[in-house]
mmCIF file of C-alpha atoms and ligand atoms in Angstrom:
data_model
loop_
_atom_site.group_PDB
_atom_site.id
_atom_site.type_symbol
_atom_site.label_atom_id
_atom_site.label_comp_id
_atom_site.label_asym_id
_atom_site.label_seq_id
_atom_site.Cartn_x
_atom_site.Cartn_y
_atom_site.Cartn_z
ATOM 1 C CA MET S 66 -44.446 37.303 70.678
ATOM 2 C CA ASN S 67 -41.155 36.538 72.343
ATOM 3 C CA SER S 68 -41.226 33.067 73.832
ATOM 4 C CA PHE S 69 -38.019 33.432 75.866
ATOM 5 C CA LEU S 70 -38.077 35.017 79.303
ATOM 6 C CA ASN S 71 -34.352 35.662 79.495
ATOM 7 C CA TRP S 72 -31.045 34.915 77.793
ATOM 8 C CA GLU S 73 -30.166 32.084 80.146
ATOM 9 C CA GLN S 74 -33.290 30.242 79.080
ATOM 10 C CA PHE S 75 -32.586 31.106 75.448
ATOM 11 C CA TRP S 76 -29.087 29.644 75.593
ATOM 12 C CA GLN S 77 -30.226 26.547 77.413
ATOM 13 C CA GLU S 78 -32.606 25.837 74.529
ATOM 14 C CA TRP S 79 -30.925 27.223 71.384
ATOM 15 C CA ARG S 80 -29.279 24.471 69.296
ATOM 16 C CA ASN S 81 -29.195 22.318 72.394
ATOM 17 C CA LYS S 82 -28.081 19.164 70.691
ATOM 18 C CA GLU S 83 -25.741 16.817 72.550
ATOM 19 C CA ALA S 84 -22.345 17.093 70.843
ATOM 20 C CA ALA S 85 -20.863 13.927 69.355
ATOM 21 C CA ASN S 86 -18.130 15.453 67.199
ATOM 22 C CA GLU S 87 -16.319 18.641 66.176
ATOM 23 C CA GLU S 88 -19.038 19.643 63.688
ATOM 24 C CA ASP S 89 -21.627 19.533 66.481
ATOM 25 C CA LEU S 90 -19.470 21.830 68.610
ATOM 26 C CA PHE S 91 -19.462 24.499 65.891
ATOM 27 C CA PHE S 92 -23.216 24.051 65.436
ATOM 28 C CA GLN S 93 -23.928 24.433 69.169
ATOM 29 C CA VAL S 94 -22.401 27.913 69.391
ATOM 30 C CA GLY S 95 -23.396 29.148 65.947
ATOM 31 C CA LEU S 96 -19.893 29.251 64.442
ATOM 32 C CA THR S 97 -21.572 28.183 61.220
ATOM 33 C CA VAL S 98 -22.519 29.282 57.730
ATOM 34 C CA ASP S 99 -25.690 27.579 56.521
ATOM 35 C CA LYS S 100 -25.497 25.480 59.703
ATOM 36 C CA LYS S 101 -22.085 24.027 58.667
ATOM 37 C CA PRO S 102 -18.831 24.856 60.543
ATOM 38 C CA ILE S 103 -17.088 27.968 59.294
ATOM 39 C CA GLU S 104 -13.939 27.370 57.218
ATOM 40 C CA LYS S 105 -10.832 26.375 59.172
ATOM 41 C CA GLU S 106 -9.034 29.496 57.881
ATOM 42 C CA ALA S 107 -11.820 31.715 59.207
ATOM 43 C CA PHE S 108 -11.714 29.989 62.610
ATOM 44 C CA ASP S 109 -7.916 30.279 62.750
ATOM 45 C CA GLU S 110 -8.224 33.951 61.861
ATOM 46 C CA ILE S 111 -10.602 34.497 64.807
ATOM 47 C CA CYS S 112 -8.227 32.755 67.236
ATOM 48 C CA ASP S 113 -5.180 34.596 65.879
ATOM 49 C CA SER S 114 -6.890 37.974 66.082
ATOM 50 C CA ILE S 115 -7.710 37.283 69.738
ATOM 51 C CA SER S 116 -4.103 36.242 70.490
ATOM 52 C CA ASP S 117 -2.788 39.341 68.737
ATOM 53 C CA ALA S 118 -5.224 41.798 70.324
ATOM 54 C CA LEU S 119 -4.536 40.443 73.800
ATOM 55 C CA ALA S 120 -0.815 39.933 73.041
ATOM 56 C CA LEU S 121 -1.127 36.520 74.683
ATOM 57 C CA ASN S 122 2.020 34.958 76.088
ATOM 58 C CA SER S 123 2.980 31.942 78.156
ATOM 59 C CA SER S 124 2.849 33.773 81.484
ATOM 60 C CA ASP S 125 -0.710 35.077 81.001
ATOM 61 C CA ILE S 126 -3.720 34.131 83.100
ATOM 62 C CA LEU S 127 -6.742 34.606 80.847
ATOM 63 C CA ALA S 128 -10.382 34.805 81.941
ATOM 64 C CA GLU S 129 -12.807 33.933 79.164
ATOM 65 C CA LEU S 130 -16.386 35.092 79.611
ATOM 66 C CA CYS S 131 -19.140 33.217 77.716
ATOM 67 C CA CYS S 132 -16.761 30.514 76.461
ATOM 68 C CA GLY S 133 -19.524 28.325 75.007
ATOM 69 C CA ASN S 134 -18.200 24.787 74.517
ATOM 70 C CA GLY S 135 -14.535 25.788 74.615
ATOM 71 C CA LEU S 136 -13.779 25.723 70.874
ATOM 72 C CA ILE S 137 -11.730 28.920 71.058
ATOM 73 C CA THR S 138 -10.543 28.276 74.635
ATOM 74 C CA PHE S 139 -8.874 25.064 73.544
ATOM 75 C CA VAL S 140 -6.846 26.804 70.833
ATOM 76 C CA LEU S 141 -5.805 29.632 73.150
ATOM 77 C CA LYS S 142 -4.602 27.263 75.889
ATOM 78 C CA ASP S 143 -1.318 26.742 74.011
ATOM 79 C CA ARG S 144 -0.632 30.474 74.059
ATOM 80 C CA VAL S 145 -1.128 31.186 77.788
ATOM 81 C CA LYS S 146 -0.335 29.797 81.243
ATOM 82 C CA HIS S 147 -3.911 29.207 82.389
ATOM 83 C CA ILE S 148 -7.481 29.944 81.300
ATOM 84 C CA TYR S 149 -10.497 30.287 83.590
ATOM 85 C CA ALA S 150 -13.505 29.986 81.300
ATOM 86 C CA THR S 151 -17.173 30.339 82.101
ATOM 87 C CA ASP S 152 -20.567 29.927 80.466
ATOM 88 C CA PHE S 153 -24.007 29.585 82.003
ATOM 89 C CA ALA S 154 -25.273 26.952 79.539
ATOM 90 C CA ALA S 155 -24.737 23.601 81.286
ATOM 91 C CA HIS S 156 -24.783 21.537 78.075
ATOM 92 C CA LEU S 157 -22.018 23.726 76.575
ATOM 93 C CA ILE S 158 -19.771 23.424 79.617
ATOM 94 C CA ARG S 159 -20.471 19.683 79.600
ATOM 95 C CA ALA S 160 -19.310 19.510 75.959
ATOM 96 C CA ALA S 161 -16.281 21.688 76.772
ATOM 97 C CA LYS S 162 -15.235 19.334 79.567
ATOM 98 C CA GLU S 163 -15.739 16.277 77.362
ATOM 99 C CA PHE S 164 -14.096 17.508 74.135
ATOM 100 C CA LYS S 165 -11.979 20.577 74.948
ATOM 101 C CA SER S 166 -10.323 19.842 78.290
ATOM 102 C CA ALA S 167 -6.699 20.530 79.137
ATOM 103 C CA SER S 168 -4.679 20.703 82.334
ATOM 104 C CA ASN S 169 -4.398 24.500 82.025
ATOM 105 C CA ILE S 170 -8.119 25.181 81.477
ATOM 106 C CA THR S 171 -10.643 25.488 84.315
ATOM 107 C CA TYR S 172 -14.237 25.452 83.058
ATOM 108 C CA ILE S 173 -16.882 26.860 85.392
ATOM 109 C CA CYS S 174 -20.598 26.736 84.687
ATOM 110 C CA ASN S 175 -21.851 30.107 85.886
ATOM 111 C CA ASN S 176 -23.052 33.510 84.785
ATOM 112 C CA VAL S 177 -20.254 36.005 84.166
ATOM 113 C CA PHE S 178 -21.050 38.137 87.203
ATOM 114 C CA ASP S 179 -20.843 35.325 89.777
ATOM 115 C CA PHE S 180 -17.838 33.915 87.917
ATOM 116 C CA LEU S 181 -15.948 37.203 88.299
ATOM 117 C CA VAL S 182 -16.791 37.360 91.999
ATOM 118 C CA TYR S 183 -15.557 33.768 92.307
ATOM 119 C CA ILE S 184 -12.295 34.688 90.541
ATOM 120 C CA LYS S 185 -11.818 37.660 92.846
ATOM 121 C CA ASP S 186 -12.444 35.565 95.964
ATOM 122 C CA THR S 187 -10.571 32.388 95.105
ATOM 123 C CA VAL S 188 -7.881 32.861 92.453
ATOM 124 C CA ALA S 189 -4.588 34.026 93.920
ATOM 125 C CA ALA S 190 -2.948 35.016 90.606
ATOM 126 C CA ALA S 191 -5.556 37.380 89.196
ATOM 127 C CA PRO S 192 -6.154 37.250 85.437
ATOM 128 C CA THR S 193 -4.855 40.339 83.654
ATOM 129 C CA LYS S 194 -6.398 39.452 80.277
ATOM 130 C CA TYR S 195 -10.119 39.018 79.592
ATOM 131 C CA LEU S 196 -12.011 37.784 76.548
ATOM 132 C CA MET S 197 -15.643 37.777 75.499
ATOM 133 C CA SER S 198 -16.188 36.445 71.985
ATOM 134 C CA ASN S 199 -19.536 36.708 70.204
ATOM 135 C CA ALA S 200 -21.497 37.414 73.351
ATOM 136 C CA LEU S 201 -21.772 41.123 74.228
ATOM 137 C CA ALA S 202 -25.035 41.138 72.253
ATOM 138 C CA TYR S 203 -26.607 39.309 75.209
ATOM 139 C CA PHE S 204 -25.821 42.034 77.719
ATOM 140 C CA THR S 205 -27.052 45.558 78.422
ATOM 141 C CA PRO S 206 -24.935 48.694 78.962
ATOM 142 C CA ASP S 207 -25.555 48.357 82.719
ATOM 143 C CA ASP S 208 -24.279 44.769 82.525
ATOM 144 C CA LEU S 209 -21.138 45.888 80.695
ATOM 145 C CA LYS S 210 -20.443 48.516 83.327
ATOM 146 C CA ARG S 211 -20.934 45.917 86.055
ATOM 147 C CA ILE S 212 -18.535 43.509 84.305
ATOM 148 C CA LEU S 213 -15.924 46.246 83.948
ATOM 149 C CA LEU S 214 -16.240 47.236 87.608
ATOM 150 C CA LEU S 215 -15.742 43.605 88.628
ATOM 151 C CA ILE S 216 -12.657 43.301 86.401
ATOM 152 C CA MET S 217 -11.297 46.572 87.816
ATOM 153 C CA ASP S 218 -11.866 45.177 91.299
ATOM 154 C CA ILE S 219 -10.101 41.904 90.490
ATOM 155 C CA THR S 220 -7.118 43.648 88.912
ATOM 156 C CA ALA S 221 -6.923 46.159 91.758
ATOM 157 C CA GLY S 222 -5.412 49.148 89.975
ATOM 158 C CA GLN S 223 -3.083 47.046 87.813
ATOM 159 C CA PRO S 224 -3.133 47.143 83.987
ATOM 160 C CA PHE S 225 -5.562 44.793 82.188
ATOM 161 C CA LEU S 226 -6.820 44.094 78.664
ATOM 162 C CA PHE S 227 -10.370 43.075 77.794
ATOM 163 C CA TYR S 228 -11.091 42.034 74.223
ATOM 164 C CA LEU S 229 -14.706 41.881 73.096
ATOM 165 C CA LYS S 230 -14.939 40.158 69.766
ATOM 166 C CA GLY S 231 -17.843 40.005 67.322
ATOM 167 C CA VAL S 232 -20.064 42.699 68.780
ATOM 168 C CA PRO S 233 -23.032 43.633 66.530
ATOM 169 C CA ASN S 234 -22.334 47.224 65.466
ATOM 170 C CA ASP S 235 -25.476 49.327 65.227
ATOM 171 C CA LYS S 236 -23.813 51.487 62.581
ATOM 172 C CA LEU S 237 -23.421 48.434 60.317
ATOM 173 C CA LYS S 238 -26.740 46.704 60.997
ATOM 174 C CA TRP S 239 -28.200 47.367 57.522
ATOM 175 C CA ASN S 240 -25.412 45.184 56.095
ATOM 176 C CA PHE S 241 -27.129 42.382 57.983
ATOM 177 C CA TYR S 242 -30.730 43.403 57.344
ATOM 178 C CA ASN S 243 -30.018 43.561 53.634
ATOM 179 C CA THR S 244 -33.381 42.438 52.230
ATOM 180 C CA GLU S 245 -36.821 43.977 52.609
ATOM 181 C CA GLU S 246 -37.991 40.840 54.407
ATOM 182 C CA ARG S 247 -35.115 40.955 56.921
ATOM 183 C CA ARG S 248 -35.604 44.677 57.542
ATOM 184 C CA LYS S 249 -39.327 44.195 58.160
ATOM 185 C CA LYS S 250 -38.712 41.310 60.557
ATOM 186 C CA TYR S 251 -36.167 43.370 62.503
ATOM 187 C CA LEU S 252 -38.433 46.412 62.751
ATOM 188 C CA HIS S 253 -41.287 44.153 63.819
ATOM 189 C CA ASN S 254 -39.108 42.600 66.555
ATOM 190 C CA MET S 255 -38.194 46.057 67.816
ATOM 191 C CA SER S 256 -41.764 47.334 67.911
ATOM 192 C CA ASP S 257 -42.874 44.061 69.526
ATOM 193 C CA GLY S 258 -40.298 44.345 72.333
ATOM 194 C CA ASN S 259 -38.721 41.047 71.248
ATOM 195 C CA PHE S 260 -35.521 41.439 73.237
ATOM 196 C CA THR S 261 -33.811 38.369 71.778
ATOM 197 C CA ASN S 262 -34.263 39.811 68.287
ATOM 198 C CA ASP S 263 -34.355 36.272 66.859
ATOM 199 C CA GLY S 264 -31.202 35.435 68.786
ATOM 200 C CA MET S 265 -29.143 38.286 67.334
ATOM 201 C CA GLY S 266 -29.447 40.232 70.583
ATOM 202 C CA ARG S 267 -28.523 43.837 71.084
ATOM 203 C CA TRP S 268 -26.936 46.099 68.465
ATOM 204 C CA TRP S 269 -24.301 48.264 70.175
ATOM 205 C CA HIS S 270 -23.218 51.809 69.303
ATOM 206 C CA PRO S 271 -19.418 52.228 69.589
ATOM 207 C CA GLU S 272 -20.128 55.582 71.257
ATOM 208 C CA GLU S 273 -22.084 54.082 74.149
ATOM 209 C CA ILE S 274 -19.206 51.707 74.920
ATOM 210 C CA ALA S 275 -16.698 54.546 74.649
ATOM 211 C CA ALA S 276 -18.857 56.597 77.059
ATOM 212 C CA ILE S 277 -18.924 53.814 79.668
ATOM 213 C CA CYS S 278 -15.139 53.492 79.371
ATOM 214 C CA GLN S 279 -14.634 57.218 79.678
ATOM 215 C CA GLU S 280 -16.728 57.225 82.858
ATOM 216 C CA LEU S 281 -14.556 54.435 84.290
ATOM 217 C CA ASN S 282 -11.319 55.957 83.050
ATOM 218 C CA LEU S 283 -10.577 53.103 80.666
ATOM 219 C CA LYS S 284 -9.226 53.240 77.132
ATOM 220 C CA SER S 285 -11.382 51.870 74.273
ATOM 221 C CA GLU S 286 -10.391 50.974 70.694
ATOM 222 C CA PHE S 287 -12.676 49.708 67.920
ATOM 223 C CA TRP S 288 -12.205 47.738 64.684
ATOM 224 C CA ASN S 289 -14.527 46.088 62.186
ATOM 225 C CA SER S 290 -14.449 42.273 62.553
ATOM 226 C CA GLU S 291 -12.975 40.081 59.813
ATOM 227 C CA GLN S 292 -14.964 40.788 56.645
ATOM 228 C CA GLN S 293 -14.742 37.166 55.572
ATOM 229 C CA LEU S 294 -17.380 36.217 58.101
ATOM 230 C CA THR S 295 -19.376 39.304 58.684
ATOM 231 C CA GLY S 296 -19.906 42.857 57.554
ATOM 232 C CA PHE S 297 -21.744 43.954 60.661
ATOM 233 C CA ARG S 298 -19.685 43.145 63.742
ATOM 234 C CA MET S 299 -16.936 45.056 65.541
ATOM 235 C CA ASP S 300 -14.080 44.053 67.810
ATOM 236 C CA ILE S 301 -13.268 46.159 70.831
ATOM 237 C CA LYS S 302 -10.207 46.394 73.062
ATOM 238 C CA LEU S 303 -10.694 47.951 76.487
ATOM 239 C CA SER S 304 -7.737 48.559 78.740
ATOM 240 C CA ARG S 305 -6.307 50.189 81.791
ATOM 241 C CA ASP S 306 -2.617 50.958 81.358
HETATM 242 C C1 SAM E 269 -22.655 32.857 70.470
HETATM 243 S S1 SAM E 269 -22.117 31.967 71.877
HETATM 244 C C2 SAM E 269 -20.369 32.327 71.814
HETATM 245 C C3 SAM E 269 -19.533 31.204 72.357
HETATM 246 C C4 SAM E 269 -18.011 31.432 72.187
HETATM 247 N N1 SAM E 269 -17.562 32.547 72.974
HETATM 248 C C5 SAM E 269 -17.669 31.637 70.710
HETATM 249 O O1 SAM E 269 -17.231 32.725 70.330
HETATM 250 O O2 SAM E 269 -17.839 30.666 69.955
HETATM 251 C C6 SAM E 269 -22.631 33.017 73.236
HETATM 252 C C7 SAM E 269 -22.450 32.360 74.582
HETATM 253 O O3 SAM E 269 -22.674 33.315 75.612
HETATM 254 C C8 SAM E 269 -23.184 32.603 76.732
HETATM 255 N N2 SAM E 269 -23.748 33.599 77.648
HETATM 256 C C9 SAM E 269 -24.601 34.594 77.335
HETATM 257 N N3 SAM E 269 -24.869 35.341 78.434
HETATM 258 C C10 SAM E 269 -24.146 34.813 79.454
HETATM 259 C C11 SAM E 269 -23.985 35.147 80.833
HETATM 260 N N4 SAM E 269 -24.635 36.190 81.385
HETATM 261 N N5 SAM E 269 -23.154 34.399 81.582
HETATM 262 C C12 SAM E 269 -22.506 33.335 81.040
HETATM 263 N N6 SAM E 269 -22.629 32.952 79.746
HETATM 264 C C13 SAM E 269 -23.440 33.698 78.961
HETATM 265 C C14 SAM E 269 -24.168 31.635 76.100
HETATM 266 O O4 SAM E 269 -24.508 30.567 76.924
HETATM 267 C C15 SAM E 269 -23.410 31.211 74.841
HETATM 268 O O5 SAM E 269 -22.662 30.058 75.064
#
């Protein structure tokens, strides 16, 4: 049976080890292979692909949703004017503030929905670029629509870019469940209603995201994520021109 009631509880408990060094930071958010930090080249590739997709520049205000402990945030800070970054796991925001602080990063411990309302109500220069890395798996289609409506509200008819990185692609899921044992476990989780799916979360169809965007009059583009790390995730750029 599923022992977690919701994702917030899951993330408060998963790998909740107080961070003492850089290796711990990678462990906390699962940027690991065999529980060791991913290669520096692979991490750099992730950060560069985000910068490229969002065409980050020094006048940008970036809003990062589900920033974890700020590992990626801290790299991106040198490529933008300011970053507002949020995560609802208190221990991750604590680690971010301790290890990944900078004068142009504002970390806020909150869920993405309240964070976006806060941005709308309090930030004079509205972010025009949005990032969610390795986290859409923890949301539903209704959540995504709600997030997009909030971003559309914040940006008030102006152009914006929203890059969703590392989204589990339902079309590629058998690359992940590539042994009989893994397949059985997955099918058991599904029939058991185990919504966390052992922490993997939700597998998304590109078509369902495209349909939400079409309904909201937004453009959507899809790519497979870097093969070095994964053969089952996709990266998505949503925009209003
Ligand atoms: C796999 S980690 C990714 C962290 C970071 N973005 C990265 O790529 O390394 C997923 C993060 O999403 C956060 N998260 C999930 N749902 C959230 C929500 N509704 N509001 C805020 N944070 C959320 C979790 O706390 C966790 O830190």
